[in-house]
Coordinates of C-alpha atoms in Angstrom, one line a residue:
Chain A
M1 CA 199.8 227.1 46.3
L2 CA 199.8 230.0 48.8
L3 CA 197.4 232.9 48.2
G4 CA 197.9 234.8 51.5
G5 CA 200.1 235.1 54.5
D6 CA 197.4 234.8 57.2
V7 CA 197.4 231.8 59.6
D8 CA 194.6 230.1 57.8
A9 CA 196.5 230.3 54.5
I10 CA 199.8 229.0 55.7
A11 CA 199.6 227.1 59.0
G12 CA 198.4 223.9 57.1
L13 CA 202.0 223.6 55.9
L14 CA 203.0 222.6 59.4
V15 CA 200.7 219.6 59.2
L16 CA 202.5 218.5 56.0
R17 CA 205.9 218.5 57.8
E18 CA 208.5 215.8 58.0
R19 CA 209.5 214.0 54.8
Q20 CA 206.3 214.5 52.8
P21 CA 207.4 215.5 49.3
F22 CA 205.4 218.3 47.6
T23 CA 205.8 221.6 45.8
I24 CA 204.8 225.1 47.1
F25 CA 203.8 227.6 44.5
A26 CA 203.7 231.1 45.9
P27 CA 204.7 234.7 45.2
Q28 CA 208.2 235.5 46.5
S29 CA 206.8 237.7 49.3
L30 CA 204.9 234.7 50.7
L31 CA 208.0 232.4 50.4
D32 CA 209.9 235.1 52.2
L33 CA 207.3 235.1 55.0
L34 CA 207.9 231.4 55.4
R35 CA 211.7 232.0 55.5
V36 CA 211.5 234.6 58.3
N37 CA 209.5 232.2 60.4
P38 CA 212.0 229.4 61.5
I39 CA 209.1 227.0 62.4
F40 CA 208.5 226.5 58.6
G41 CA 212.0 225.0 58.5
V42 CA 210.2 221.7 59.2
L43 CA 209.6 221.8 55.4
D44 CA 212.9 220.1 54.5
P45 CA 214.2 221.6 51.3
A46 CA 215.4 218.1 50.3
V47 CA 211.8 217.1 49.8
V48 CA 209.7 220.3 49.6
R49 CA 210.3 222.4 46.5
Q50 CA 209.4 226.1 46.7
V51 CA 208.6 227.7 43.3
P52 CA 208.1 231.5 43.2
I53 CA 205.4 232.6 40.8
R54 CA 204.6 236.1 39.5
V55 CA 201.2 237.8 39.0
N56 CA 199.8 237.3 35.5
E57 CA 202.6 234.9 34.4
P58 CA 201.0 231.5 33.7
I59 CA 203.0 228.4 34.6
Q60 CA 202.5 224.7 34.2
C61 CA 201.9 223.2 37.7
G62 CA 201.4 219.6 36.8
A63 CA 198.5 217.3 35.8
G64 CA 197.9 219.4 32.7
L65 CA 196.9 222.4 34.7
T66 CA 198.1 225.9 34.0
L67 CA 198.2 228.2 37.0
T68 CA 198.0 231.9 36.9
L69 CA 198.4 234.1 40.0
L70 CA 196.0 237.1 40.2
E71 CA 196.3 240.0 42.5
M72 CA 193.3 240.9 44.6
P73 CA 192.7 244.0 46.9
G74 CA 193.8 242.8 50.3
K75 CA 195.4 243.7 53.6
V76 CA 198.5 242.7 55.4
P77 CA 198.3 239.6 57.6
L78 CA 197.0 240.2 61.1
Y79 CA 200.3 239.4 62.7
L80 CA 202.2 242.0 60.6
E81 CA 199.8 244.8 61.3
T82 CA 201.0 247.8 63.1
Q83 CA 200.2 247.4 66.8
G84 CA 196.8 249.0 67.6
A85 CA 195.8 249.5 63.9
T86 CA 192.2 250.4 63.6
V87 CA 191.8 250.3 59.8
A88 CA 192.9 247.6 57.4
E89 CA 196.4 248.2 56.1
P90 CA 196.4 247.6 52.4
G91 CA 198.6 244.7 51.3
P92 CA 198.5 242.2 48.5
T93 CA 196.4 239.1 48.6
Y94 CA 196.0 236.7 45.7
A95 CA 193.7 234.5 43.7
A96 CA 194.6 231.5 41.6
R97 CA 193.3 230.8 38.2
F98 CA 193.5 227.3 36.6
D99 CA 193.2 226.5 33.0
A100 CA 192.8 223.0 31.6
N101 CA 191.0 221.6 28.5
G102 CA 189.8 225.0 27.5
R103 CA 188.0 225.6 30.8
R104 CA 188.9 228.1 33.5
I105 CA 188.3 228.3 37.2
A106 CA 189.5 230.9 39.8
I107 CA 189.7 230.7 43.5
A108 CA 189.7 233.9 45.5
P109 CA 189.4 233.1 49.3
A110 CA 190.1 236.7 50.3
C111 CA 189.2 239.9 48.6
A112 CA 188.8 243.3 50.3
D113 CA 187.0 245.2 47.5
I114 CA 185.3 244.2 44.3
N115 CA 186.6 246.8 41.9
Q116 CA 186.5 246.8 38.1
D117 CA 189.8 244.9 37.9
V118 CA 188.4 242.1 40.1
R119 CA 185.2 241.9 38.0
R120 CA 187.2 241.7 34.8
Q121 CA 189.5 239.0 36.0
L122 CA 186.8 236.8 37.5
G123 CA 184.3 237.5 34.6
D124 CA 186.8 235.8 32.3
C125 CA 186.3 232.4 34.0
D126 CA 183.8 229.5 33.7
A127 CA 183.5 229.2 37.5
V128 CA 184.7 231.3 40.5
L129 CA 185.2 230.3 44.1
F130 CA 184.9 233.5 46.0
D131 CA 185.4 235.0 49.5
G132 CA 182.2 234.4 51.4
T133 CA 183.5 235.1 54.9
L134 CA 180.7 237.3 56.3
F135 CA 177.1 237.9 55.2
R136 CA 176.9 241.3 56.8
D137 CA 179.9 243.5 57.3
D138 CA 179.1 243.9 61.0
E139 CA 177.9 240.4 61.8
M140 CA 180.8 239.6 64.1
I141 CA 180.2 242.7 66.1
A142 CA 176.4 242.2 66.2
A143 CA 176.9 238.6 67.5
G144 CA 179.4 239.7 70.1
L145 CA 182.1 237.5 68.5
G146 CA 184.6 240.3 67.8
A147 CA 185.2 243.9 67.4
K148 CA 186.0 243.9 63.7
T149 CA 184.0 244.4 60.5
G150 CA 184.6 242.1 57.6
R151 CA 186.2 244.9 55.6
R152 CA 188.5 245.5 58.6
M153 CA 189.6 241.9 58.2
G154 CA 190.1 242.2 54.5
H155 CA 186.9 240.5 53.4
V156 CA 184.2 242.2 51.4
P157 CA 180.8 241.2 52.8
V158 CA 178.4 239.1 50.8
S159 CA 175.4 241.4 51.2
G160 CA 174.9 245.2 51.4
P161 CA 176.2 248.1 49.3
G162 CA 179.3 247.2 47.4
G163 CA 178.9 243.6 48.6
T164 CA 179.5 240.4 46.6
L165 CA 175.8 239.8 45.6
E166 CA 175.6 243.4 44.2
R167 CA 179.0 243.5 42.6
L168 CA 179.4 240.0 41.1
G169 CA 175.7 238.9 40.7
D170 CA 175.6 239.8 37.0
L171 CA 178.8 237.9 36.0
P172 CA 177.9 235.1 33.6
V173 CA 180.0 232.5 35.4
R174 CA 179.2 229.8 38.0
K175 CA 179.7 231.5 41.4
I176 CA 180.5 229.5 44.5
L177 CA 181.1 231.1 47.9
L178 CA 183.8 229.6 50.2
H179 CA 186.0 230.6 53.1
I180 CA 182.7 231.1 55.1
N181 CA 183.0 232.1 58.7
N182 CA 181.0 230.2 61.3
S183 CA 179.0 233.3 62.0
N184 CA 177.7 233.5 58.5
P185 CA 174.0 232.4 58.3
I186 CA 174.3 231.2 54.7
L187 CA 175.9 228.0 56.2
L188 CA 172.3 227.1 57.4
S189 CA 170.5 225.4 54.5
D190 CA 167.1 226.8 55.7
S191 CA 168.1 230.4 56.4
P192 CA 166.6 233.4 54.6
E193 CA 170.2 234.5 53.9
R194 CA 170.9 231.1 52.1
R195 CA 167.8 231.7 50.0
Q196 CA 168.9 235.2 49.2
V197 CA 172.3 234.2 47.9
E198 CA 170.9 231.3 45.9
A199 CA 168.2 233.6 44.4
A200 CA 171.1 235.9 43.4
G201 CA 172.7 233.0 41.5
F202 CA 175.4 232.0 44.0
E203 CA 176.1 228.5 45.4
V204 CA 177.4 227.8 48.9
G205 CA 180.5 225.7 48.9
F206 CA 180.9 222.7 51.2
D207 CA 183.6 220.2 52.2
G208 CA 183.9 217.5 49.5
M209 CA 182.2 219.6 46.8
E210 CA 183.0 218.4 43.3
I211 CA 182.8 220.9 40.4
S212 CA 182.5 219.7 36.8
L213 CA 183.0 222.3 34.0
Chain B
M1 CA 202.0 226.0 79.3
L2 CA 204.7 225.2 76.7
L3 CA 207.0 222.2 77.3
G4 CA 208.8 222.1 74.0
G5 CA 209.5 224.0 70.8
D6 CA 208.4 221.4 68.2
V7 CA 205.4 222.0 66.0
D8 CA 203.1 219.7 68.0
A9 CA 204.0 221.6 71.2
I10 CA 203.4 225.2 69.9
A11 CA 201.3 225.2 66.7
G12 CA 198.1 224.9 68.7
L13 CA 198.7 228.5 69.8
L14 CA 197.8 229.6 66.3
V15 CA 194.3 228.1 66.8
L16 CA 193.8 230.3 69.8
R17 CA 194.6 233.4 67.8
E18 CA 192.5 236.6 67.6
R19 CA 191.2 238.1 70.8
Q20 CA 191.0 235.0 73.0
P21 CA 192.4 235.9 76.4
F22 CA 194.7 233.4 78.1
T23 CA 198.1 233.1 79.7
I24 CA 201.2 231.2 78.3
F25 CA 203.5 229.8 81.0
A26 CA 206.9 228.8 79.4
P27 CA 210.6 228.9 79.9
Q28 CA 212.1 232.1 78.5
S29 CA 213.8 230.1 75.7
L30 CA 210.4 229.0 74.4
L31 CA 208.9 232.5 74.7
D32 CA 211.9 233.6 72.6
L33 CA 211.1 231.0 70.0
L34 CA 207.6 232.5 69.7
R35 CA 209.1 235.9 69.4
V36 CA 211.4 235.1 66.5
N37 CA 208.5 233.6 64.6
P38 CA 206.4 236.6 63.5
I39 CA 203.4 234.4 62.9
F40 CA 202.9 234.1 66.6
G41 CA 202.3 237.8 66.6
V42 CA 198.6 236.8 66.2
L43 CA 198.7 236.3 70.0
D44 CA 197.9 239.9 70.7
P45 CA 199.8 241.0 73.9
A46 CA 196.7 243.0 74.9
V47 CA 194.9 239.8 75.6
V48 CA 197.5 237.0 75.8
R49 CA 199.9 237.2 78.8
Q50 CA 203.3 235.5 78.5
V51 CA 204.8 234.4 81.8
P52 CA 208.4 233.1 81.9
I53 CA 209.0 230.3 84.3
R54 CA 212.2 228.7 85.6
V55 CA 213.1 225.1 86.2
N56 CA 212.4 224.0 89.7
E57 CA 210.8 227.3 90.8
P58 CA 207.1 226.6 91.7
I59 CA 204.5 229.2 90.8
Q60 CA 200.8 229.6 91.3
C61 CA 199.1 229.3 87.9
G62 CA 195.5 229.7 89.0
A63 CA 192.6 227.4 90.2
G64 CA 194.7 226.5 93.2
L65 CA 197.3 224.8 91.1
T66 CA 201.0 225.1 91.7
L67 CA 203.1 224.6 88.6
T68 CA 206.7 223.5 88.6
L69 CA 208.8 223.2 85.4
L70 CA 211.1 220.2 85.3
E71 CA 213.9 219.7 82.8
M72 CA 214.0 216.5 80.8
P73 CA 216.7 215.1 78.5
G74 CA 215.7 216.2 75.0
K75 CA 216.7 217.4 71.6
V76 CA 216.4 220.7 69.7
P77 CA 213.2 221.2 67.7
L78 CA 213.3 219.6 64.2
Y79 CA 213.3 222.9 62.4
L80 CA 216.3 224.2 64.4
E81 CA 218.4 221.1 63.7
T82 CA 221.6 221.5 61.7
Q83 CA 220.8 220.7 58.1
G84 CA 221.5 217.0 57.4
A85 CA 222.0 216.1 61.1
T86 CA 222.0 212.3 61.6
V87 CA 222.0 212.1 65.4
A88 CA 219.8 214.0 67.8
E89 CA 221.3 217.3 68.9
P90 CA 220.8 217.6 72.7
G91 CA 218.6 220.5 73.7
P92 CA 216.3 221.1 76.7
T93 CA 212.8 219.8 76.8
Y94 CA 210.5 220.0 79.8
A95 CA 207.9 218.4 81.9
A96 CA 205.3 220.1 84.1
R97 CA 204.4 219.1 87.6
F98 CA 201.2 220.2 89.2
D99 CA 200.5 220.3 93.0
A100 CA 197.1 220.7 94.5
N101 CA 195.3 219.5 97.6
G102 CA 198.4 217.5 98.6
R103 CA 198.5 215.5 95.4
R104 CA 201.0 215.7 92.6
I105 CA 200.9 214.9 88.9
A106 CA 203.5 215.3 86.2
I107 CA 203.2 215.4 82.4
A108 CA 206.3 214.6 80.3
P109 CA 205.3 214.3 76.7
A110 CA 208.9 214.1 75.5
C111 CA 211.9 212.5 77.2
A112 CA 215.0 211.3 75.3
D113 CA 216.5 209.3 78.1
I114 CA 215.3 208.0 81.4
N115 CA 218.3 208.7 83.7
Q116 CA 218.4 208.7 87.5
D117 CA 217.4 212.4 87.6
V118 CA 214.2 211.6 85.6
R119 CA 213.4 208.7 87.8
R120 CA 213.8 210.8 90.9
Q121 CA 211.6 213.6 89.7
L122 CA 208.8 211.4 88.4
G123 CA 209.0 209.0 91.3
D124 CA 208.0 211.9 93.6
C125 CA 204.5 212.1 92.1
D126 CA 201.1 210.4 92.5
A127 CA 200.7 210.1 88.8
V128 CA 202.8 210.6 85.7
L129 CA 201.7 211.1 82.1
F130 CA 204.8 210.0 80.1
D131 CA 206.1 210.0 76.6
G132 CA 204.7 206.9 74.8
T133 CA 205.6 207.9 71.3
L134 CA 207.0 204.6 69.9
F135 CA 206.7 201.1 71.2
R136 CA 209.9 199.9 69.5
D137 CA 212.8 202.3 68.8
D138 CA 212.8 201.3 65.1
E139 CA 209.1 200.9 64.4
M140 CA 208.8 203.9 62.0
I141 CA 211.7 202.5 59.9
A142 CA 210.3 198.9 60.1
A143 CA 206.9 200.1 58.9
G144 CA 208.4 202.2 56.1
L145 CA 207.0 205.4 57.7
G146 CA 210.2 207.3 58.1
A147 CA 214.0 207.0 58.4
K148 CA 214.3 207.9 62.1
T149 CA 214.4 206.0 65.3
G150 CA 212.5 207.2 68.3
R151 CA 215.7 208.2 70.0
R152 CA 216.7 210.2 66.9
M153 CA 213.4 212.1 67.4
G154 CA 214.1 212.7 71.1
H155 CA 211.7 210.0 72.4
V156 CA 212.8 207.0 74.5
P157 CA 211.0 203.9 73.3
V158 CA 208.4 202.1 75.5
S159 CA 210.0 198.7 75.1
G160 CA 213.5 197.3 74.8
P161 CA 216.7 198.0 76.7
G162 CA 216.6 201.3 78.5
G163 CA 213.0 201.7 77.5
T164 CA 210.1 203.1 79.6
L165 CA 208.8 199.7 80.8
E166 CA 212.2 198.7 82.0
R167 CA 213.2 202.1 83.5
L168 CA 210.0 203.3 85.0
G169 CA 208.1 200.1 85.7
D170 CA 209.1 199.9 89.3
L171 CA 208.1 203.5 90.3
P172 CA 205.2 203.3 92.8
V173 CA 203.1 205.9 91.0
R174 CA 200.2 205.7 88.5
K175 CA 201.8 205.6 85.1
I176 CA 199.9 206.7 82.0
L177 CA 201.4 206.8 78.5
L178 CA 200.5 209.7 76.2
H179 CA 201.9 211.4 73.1
I180 CA 201.5 208.1 71.3
N181 CA 202.4 208.0 67.6
N182 CA 199.9 206.4 65.2
S183 CA 202.5 203.7 64.4
N184 CA 202.4 202.5 68.0
P185 CA 200.5 199.2 68.5
I186 CA 199.6 200.0 72.1
L187 CA 196.8 202.1 70.6
L188 CA 195.1 198.9 69.6
S189 CA 193.1 197.6 72.6
D190 CA 193.6 194.0 71.6
S191 CA 197.3 194.0 70.7
P192 CA 200.0 192.0 72.4
E193 CA 201.9 195.2 73.0
R194 CA 198.9 196.7 74.8
R195 CA 198.8 193.6 77.0
Q196 CA 202.5 194.0 77.7
V197 CA 202.3 197.6 78.8
E198 CA 199.3 196.9 81.0
A199 CA 201.0 193.9 82.5
A200 CA 203.9 196.1 83.3
G201 CA 201.6 198.5 85.3
F202 CA 201.1 201.2 82.6
E203 CA 197.9 202.7 81.3
V204 CA 197.3 203.9 77.8
G205 CA 196.0 207.5 77.7
F206 CA 193.0 208.5 75.5
D207 CA 191.2 211.6 74.5
G208 CA 188.8 212.7 77.2
M209 CA 190.5 210.6 79.9
E210 CA 189.8 211.8 83.4
I211 CA 192.2 211.2 86.3
S212 CA 191.2 211.3 89.9
L213 CA 194.0 211.3 92.5

């Protein structure tokens, strides 16, 4: 399932190239993005099925799972930005919600702003995997790693005013941060920032994590 | 430097995205291929320089190295093939030759046929890194890994009639196989096939290999 058009959301498809059968669920706009990039022609239509899905229209996606696409505040992919753009250009990004056996989990690897609509959609779940890209909005700049804030990249910061701890901390759901940039100190198990997110009721996701609901 | 248009030759550029300054040397046809795939727009022209190079026209590429692009017999990239094509469609692929301090090395990760022109170009070097994709032309089929021969994929096999051992074995240069598929038994240090290539005067390349000329 594709939730965004940025490199980290779609380039993995190139690793699955050449005769590996699977199905891509994605909004039509993202399937169109694959189509206008000839390199994704390596996904042979004889073995790779592309299924367009629409926001808020649940579909069966196999293994007893019901998938629902949710819209999140986002920005256009980096490579589709206007040359020299200095502020994030609004564009859709998505979250996925899965229902099975009366339990519900959502994954939202990119979210530019936690508004009331986001809170409502995520608060309706048993667990949420949420955008944990940066701890501080300016941490890339402060560390000399880049010139952009998190918000400029379409990611609400974990801390600070309007950040994830403040805006999602009270939701009565299991909250797990993922899509964590390597500049983010919550990756260090003994950092003050890790203690801060855990004290606020959040977990830090890791490779191989298993979640039972 | 880009030597081909297939995923394994160009997708690495996506890993270098976002503000990392470097230069891409490539024939114009490959730069055009990047241009028609909008996802490569992540390579910001403000920091990534694209330099078209022509076959057999040496250029200085930095660090005292002279780069010369060589043309090899090849096929069109998989994703540009005619749908349902059963034989390889001829298309250019390239090798790179580097000259420095009076020594010369060539890298040819894809070559569909070792003709006299290939022999002449590679025989003129001190060392050659050459396409070692498959040991036997039909090994992917025999192992149930795919329906294509090596030649169908644009790679001359290491063994057999017209193969690399037969056609390059007598060249008085250091010969190192690379671009080795995971089905190729020369990857196993104790295999009969490894002994066969070493007895024929070839080395098997490995990650981190250093070559002194």
